[in-house]
XYZ file of C-alpha atoms in Angstrom:
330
model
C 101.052 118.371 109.919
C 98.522 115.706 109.859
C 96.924 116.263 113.344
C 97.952 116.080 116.909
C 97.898 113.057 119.318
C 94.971 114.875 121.196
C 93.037 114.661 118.205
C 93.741 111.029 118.219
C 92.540 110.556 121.243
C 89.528 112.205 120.852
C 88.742 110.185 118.102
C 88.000 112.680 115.861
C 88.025 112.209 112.066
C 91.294 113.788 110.255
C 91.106 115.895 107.211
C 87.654 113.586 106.194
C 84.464 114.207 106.421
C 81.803 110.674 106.648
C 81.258 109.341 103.174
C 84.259 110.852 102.074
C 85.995 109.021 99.183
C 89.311 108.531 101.124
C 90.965 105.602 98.849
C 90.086 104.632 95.691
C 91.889 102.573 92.962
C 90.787 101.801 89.516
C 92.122 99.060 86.818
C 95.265 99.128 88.398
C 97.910 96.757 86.131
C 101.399 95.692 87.776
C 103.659 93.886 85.437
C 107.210 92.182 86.579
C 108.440 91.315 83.245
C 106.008 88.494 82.065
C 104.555 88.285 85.237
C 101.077 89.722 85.931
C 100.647 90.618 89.498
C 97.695 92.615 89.699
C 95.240 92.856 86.547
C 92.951 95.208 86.966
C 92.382 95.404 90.558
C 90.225 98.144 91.629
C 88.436 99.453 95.105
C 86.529 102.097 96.774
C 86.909 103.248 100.791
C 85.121 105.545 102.285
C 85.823 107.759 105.688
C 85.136 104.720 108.251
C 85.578 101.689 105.818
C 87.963 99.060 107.019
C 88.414 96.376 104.091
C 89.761 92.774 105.261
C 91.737 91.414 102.574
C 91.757 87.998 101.858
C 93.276 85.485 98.893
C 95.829 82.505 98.281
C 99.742 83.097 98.329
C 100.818 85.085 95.420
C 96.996 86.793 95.045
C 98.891 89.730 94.574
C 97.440 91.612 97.936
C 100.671 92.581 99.090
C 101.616 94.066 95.517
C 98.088 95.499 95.992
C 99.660 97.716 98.831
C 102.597 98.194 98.338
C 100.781 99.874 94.907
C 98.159 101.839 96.801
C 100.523 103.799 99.151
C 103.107 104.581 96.459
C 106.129 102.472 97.044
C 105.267 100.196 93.829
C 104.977 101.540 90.688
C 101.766 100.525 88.292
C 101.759 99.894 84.702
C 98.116 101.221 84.555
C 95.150 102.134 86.387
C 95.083 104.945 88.725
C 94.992 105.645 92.678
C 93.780 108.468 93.950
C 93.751 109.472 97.763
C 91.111 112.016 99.222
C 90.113 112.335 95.523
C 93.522 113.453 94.497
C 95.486 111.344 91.907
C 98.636 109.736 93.620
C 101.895 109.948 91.469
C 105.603 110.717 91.680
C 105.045 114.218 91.358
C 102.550 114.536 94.236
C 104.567 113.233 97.527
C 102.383 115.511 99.641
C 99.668 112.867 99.368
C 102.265 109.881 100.970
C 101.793 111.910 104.590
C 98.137 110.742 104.158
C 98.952 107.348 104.100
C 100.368 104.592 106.722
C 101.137 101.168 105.242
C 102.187 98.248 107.676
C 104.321 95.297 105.616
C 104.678 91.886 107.140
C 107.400 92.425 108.788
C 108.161 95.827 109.854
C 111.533 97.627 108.627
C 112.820 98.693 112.062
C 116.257 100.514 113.404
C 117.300 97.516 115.947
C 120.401 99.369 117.701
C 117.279 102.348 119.269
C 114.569 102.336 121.380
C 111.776 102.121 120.495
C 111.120 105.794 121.568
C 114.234 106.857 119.689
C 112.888 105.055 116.849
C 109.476 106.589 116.903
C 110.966 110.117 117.567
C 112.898 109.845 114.523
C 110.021 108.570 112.555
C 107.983 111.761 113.912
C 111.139 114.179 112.931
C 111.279 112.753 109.368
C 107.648 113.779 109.479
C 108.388 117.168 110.576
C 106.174 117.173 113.339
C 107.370 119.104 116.958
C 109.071 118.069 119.636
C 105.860 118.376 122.139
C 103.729 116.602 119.386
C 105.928 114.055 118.908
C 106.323 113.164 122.523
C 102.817 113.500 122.829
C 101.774 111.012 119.906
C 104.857 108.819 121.244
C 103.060 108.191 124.502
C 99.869 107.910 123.228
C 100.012 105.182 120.711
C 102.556 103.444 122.956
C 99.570 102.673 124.967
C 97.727 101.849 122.146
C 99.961 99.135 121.464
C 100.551 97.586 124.901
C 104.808 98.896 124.294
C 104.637 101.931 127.402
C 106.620 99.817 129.556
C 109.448 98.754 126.554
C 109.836 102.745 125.606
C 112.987 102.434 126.562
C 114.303 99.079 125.572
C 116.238 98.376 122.100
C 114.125 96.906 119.220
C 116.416 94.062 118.974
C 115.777 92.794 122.207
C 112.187 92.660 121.656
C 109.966 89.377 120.585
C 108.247 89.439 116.652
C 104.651 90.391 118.186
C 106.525 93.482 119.985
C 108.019 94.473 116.652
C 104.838 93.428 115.295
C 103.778 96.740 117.151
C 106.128 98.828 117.431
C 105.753 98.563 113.441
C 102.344 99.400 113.840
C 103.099 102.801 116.368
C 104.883 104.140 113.396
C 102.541 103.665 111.082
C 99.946 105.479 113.452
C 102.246 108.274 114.837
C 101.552 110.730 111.876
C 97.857 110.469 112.015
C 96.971 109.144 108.316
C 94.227 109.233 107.248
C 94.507 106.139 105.098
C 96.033 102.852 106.705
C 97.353 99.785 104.838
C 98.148 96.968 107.481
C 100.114 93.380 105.942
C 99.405 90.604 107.984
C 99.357 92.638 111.113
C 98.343 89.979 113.489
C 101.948 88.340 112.659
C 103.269 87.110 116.154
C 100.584 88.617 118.043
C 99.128 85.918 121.009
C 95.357 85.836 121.726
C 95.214 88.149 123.372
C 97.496 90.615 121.651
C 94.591 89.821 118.716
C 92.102 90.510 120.822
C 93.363 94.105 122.092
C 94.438 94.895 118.125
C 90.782 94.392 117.052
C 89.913 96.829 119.456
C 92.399 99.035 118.396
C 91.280 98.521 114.695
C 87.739 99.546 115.650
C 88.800 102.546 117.487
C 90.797 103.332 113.892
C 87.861 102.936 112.156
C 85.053 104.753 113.804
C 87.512 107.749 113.903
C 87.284 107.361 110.254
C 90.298 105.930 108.616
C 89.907 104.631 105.509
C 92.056 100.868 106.288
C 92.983 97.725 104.671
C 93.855 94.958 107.017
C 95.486 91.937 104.895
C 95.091 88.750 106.837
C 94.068 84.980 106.729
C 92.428 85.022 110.196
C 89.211 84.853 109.018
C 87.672 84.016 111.739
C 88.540 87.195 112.965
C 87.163 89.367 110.244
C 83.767 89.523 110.176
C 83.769 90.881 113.937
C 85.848 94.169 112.429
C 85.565 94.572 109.120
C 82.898 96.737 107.254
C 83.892 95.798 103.463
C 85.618 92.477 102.363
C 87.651 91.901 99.647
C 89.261 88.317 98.502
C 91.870 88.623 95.735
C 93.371 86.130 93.399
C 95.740 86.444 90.331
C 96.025 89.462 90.779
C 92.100 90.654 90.356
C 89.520 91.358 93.114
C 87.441 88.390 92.822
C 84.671 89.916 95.043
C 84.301 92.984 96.806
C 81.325 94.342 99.429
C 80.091 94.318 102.393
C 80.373 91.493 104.999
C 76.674 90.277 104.464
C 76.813 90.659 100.701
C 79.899 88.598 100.482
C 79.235 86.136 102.972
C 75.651 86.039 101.113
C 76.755 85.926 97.434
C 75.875 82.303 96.526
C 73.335 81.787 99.240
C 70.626 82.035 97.159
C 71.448 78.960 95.624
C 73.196 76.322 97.851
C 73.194 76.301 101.796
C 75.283 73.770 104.137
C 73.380 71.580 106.481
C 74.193 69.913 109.638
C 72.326 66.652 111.064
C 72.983 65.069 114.598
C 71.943 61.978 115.361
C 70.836 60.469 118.266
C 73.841 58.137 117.794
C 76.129 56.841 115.345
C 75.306 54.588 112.104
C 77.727 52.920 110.360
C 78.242 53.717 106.170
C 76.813 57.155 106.758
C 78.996 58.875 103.663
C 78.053 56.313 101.312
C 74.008 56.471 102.400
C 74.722 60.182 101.973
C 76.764 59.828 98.834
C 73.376 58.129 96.872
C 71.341 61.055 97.560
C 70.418 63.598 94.777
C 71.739 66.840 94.809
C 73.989 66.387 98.051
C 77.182 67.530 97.913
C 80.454 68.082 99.722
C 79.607 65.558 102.723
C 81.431 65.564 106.108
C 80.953 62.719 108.285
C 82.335 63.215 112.325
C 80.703 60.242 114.450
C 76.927 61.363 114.991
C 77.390 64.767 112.906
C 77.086 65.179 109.341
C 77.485 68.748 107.571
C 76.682 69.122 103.448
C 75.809 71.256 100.976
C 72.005 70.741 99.269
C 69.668 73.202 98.127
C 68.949 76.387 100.126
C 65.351 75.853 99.968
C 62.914 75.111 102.802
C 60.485 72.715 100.645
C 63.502 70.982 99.717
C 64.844 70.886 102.979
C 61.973 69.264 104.123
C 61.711 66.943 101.472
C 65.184 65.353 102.384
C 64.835 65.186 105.995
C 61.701 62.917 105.020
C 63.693 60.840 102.720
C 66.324 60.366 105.866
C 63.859 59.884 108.467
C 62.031 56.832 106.288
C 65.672 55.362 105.774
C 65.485 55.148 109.802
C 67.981 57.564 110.598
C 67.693 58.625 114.235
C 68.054 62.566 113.805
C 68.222 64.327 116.588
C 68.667 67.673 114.877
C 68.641 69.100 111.286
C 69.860 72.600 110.888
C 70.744 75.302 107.930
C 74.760 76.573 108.663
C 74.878 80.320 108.494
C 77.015 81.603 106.272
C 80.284 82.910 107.802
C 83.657 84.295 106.024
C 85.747 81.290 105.790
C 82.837 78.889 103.850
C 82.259 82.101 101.621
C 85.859 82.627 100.691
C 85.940 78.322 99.986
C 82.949 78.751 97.813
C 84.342 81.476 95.225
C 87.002 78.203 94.657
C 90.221 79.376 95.140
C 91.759 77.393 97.144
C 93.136 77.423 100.474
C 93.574 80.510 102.691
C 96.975 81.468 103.252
């Protein structure tokens, strides 16, 4: 047994102590015939880490997952969970884990407390404890009131959650969530950040796979953006979201009103690049440097544009992801 639903609600850590290496994968190598998906993906978590995850279609974070918490099979590399390697042999290690896919297998002729009860009997928890944890991350979830109505009758965000209730119910201590937002409303997202928050400084080791970015940053103590199949970069929040801005910095100008031709004035200059032009506000990228800075906003001021404001952009998630050059988000 992993821990009671007590312990959950007192929010204390399970099995892991802080700085405890709780999840760790190295060089891991996934192969589907001639098909790379991951190539030499690798990660640390610690007690209290929650990693976003972030990357293109086909990145390979899902295979990522599905690899970590045993239910794909790896070519190479290792994973090891509360410093223990995970393989076929070792299925004692799986009750440590909860992993989340996109869309939730679920038993659709139960309720959802008759599904969860099951889940907690396949776990081999008790009867009390079960009802217990039942209750408890029911309320979590925002489900109390639907404990007794059939899965099928319920909307995607509901299965969303009632997804993520059995995930929870045995207490992991790590937790792999697939685009858990899925079908959640705004305010479903907001409620699930707290919930993430509360997951994390009981410290859970947890992945959250997502393209919200916006979202992220407010949660998330490690970032991780993935693409064929590697981990392109991996750290903190401010180390990611400050990995190039050292050397280039986005800009926005407001004018007092707007001139005509502004993206070809702003297409002449030296060293601009990636220009935006919306009526009387102008974003680009130029050289994080205040001398430099200064410099232009000269130049622009003798070519009589009325600024009303020049500014350096602070570097958030989303414009850091778009400058390592993959592509789109999901």
């Amino acid at each position: 047994m992993i821990g009671t639903a007590q312990t959950v609600q007192e929010s204390s850590p399970i099995l892991v102590q802080e700085h405890t290496t709780v999840l760790a994968a190295e060089n891991l190598l996934v192969r589907f015939g001639t098909f790379t998906a991951l190539n030499g993906a690798s990660l640390k978590l610690h007690s209290g880490d929650l990693l976003g995850l972030i990357g293109p279609n086909g990145a390979g974070k899902t295979t990522f997952l599905r690899t970590l918490c045993g239910l794909q099979s790896h070519n190479a590399g290792e994973v090891k969970i509360l410093d223990e390697p995970l393989t076929p042999q070792r299925n004692d290690l799986l009750a440590h884990i909860g992993f989340t896919p996109d869309t939730p297998p679920l038993y659709e002729d139960l309720t959802v407390r008759q599904f969860l009860r099951f889940v907690g009997k396949a776990y081999e928890l008790t009867s009390s404890d079960i009802d217990e944890r039942i209750d408890f991350w029911l309320d979590k979830v925002w489900l109390r009131e639907k404990a007794e109505t059939k899965i099928k009758g319920l909307s995607r965000g509901m299965r969303q959650r009632v997804g993520i209730a059995r995930t929870l119910l045995p207490n992991p201590a790590v937790i792999l969530l697939d685009e858990p937002a899925a079908g959640l409303d705004p305010a479903g997202r907001v409620q699930f950040r707290q919930l993430l928050c509360d997951l994390r400084d009981q410290g859970k080791a947890l992945i959250v796979s997502s393209h919200i970015l916006a979202d992220m940053a407010d949660y998330c103590t490690r970032i991780g953006i993935m693409a064929g199949g590697r981990m392109m970069k991996f750290g903190t929040v401010a180390e990611v979201t400050h990995m190039h801005a050292d050397v280039r910095c986005r800009y926005t100008i407001v004018l007092a009103k707007p001139i005509p031709q502004l993206a070809e004035l702003f297409g002449k200059l030296t060293d601009v690049s990636a220009v935006q032009v919306e009526r009387d506000h102008i974003t680009f990228e130029f050289h994080n440097d205040r001398l430099a800075a200064a410099e232009l906003l000269a130049q622009l001021i003798k070519q009589g544009l009325p600024i009303a404001a020049f500014s350096p952009n602070a570097v958030d998630l989303e414009e850091a992801y778009l400058r390592v050059g993959i592509g789109q988000v999901d």
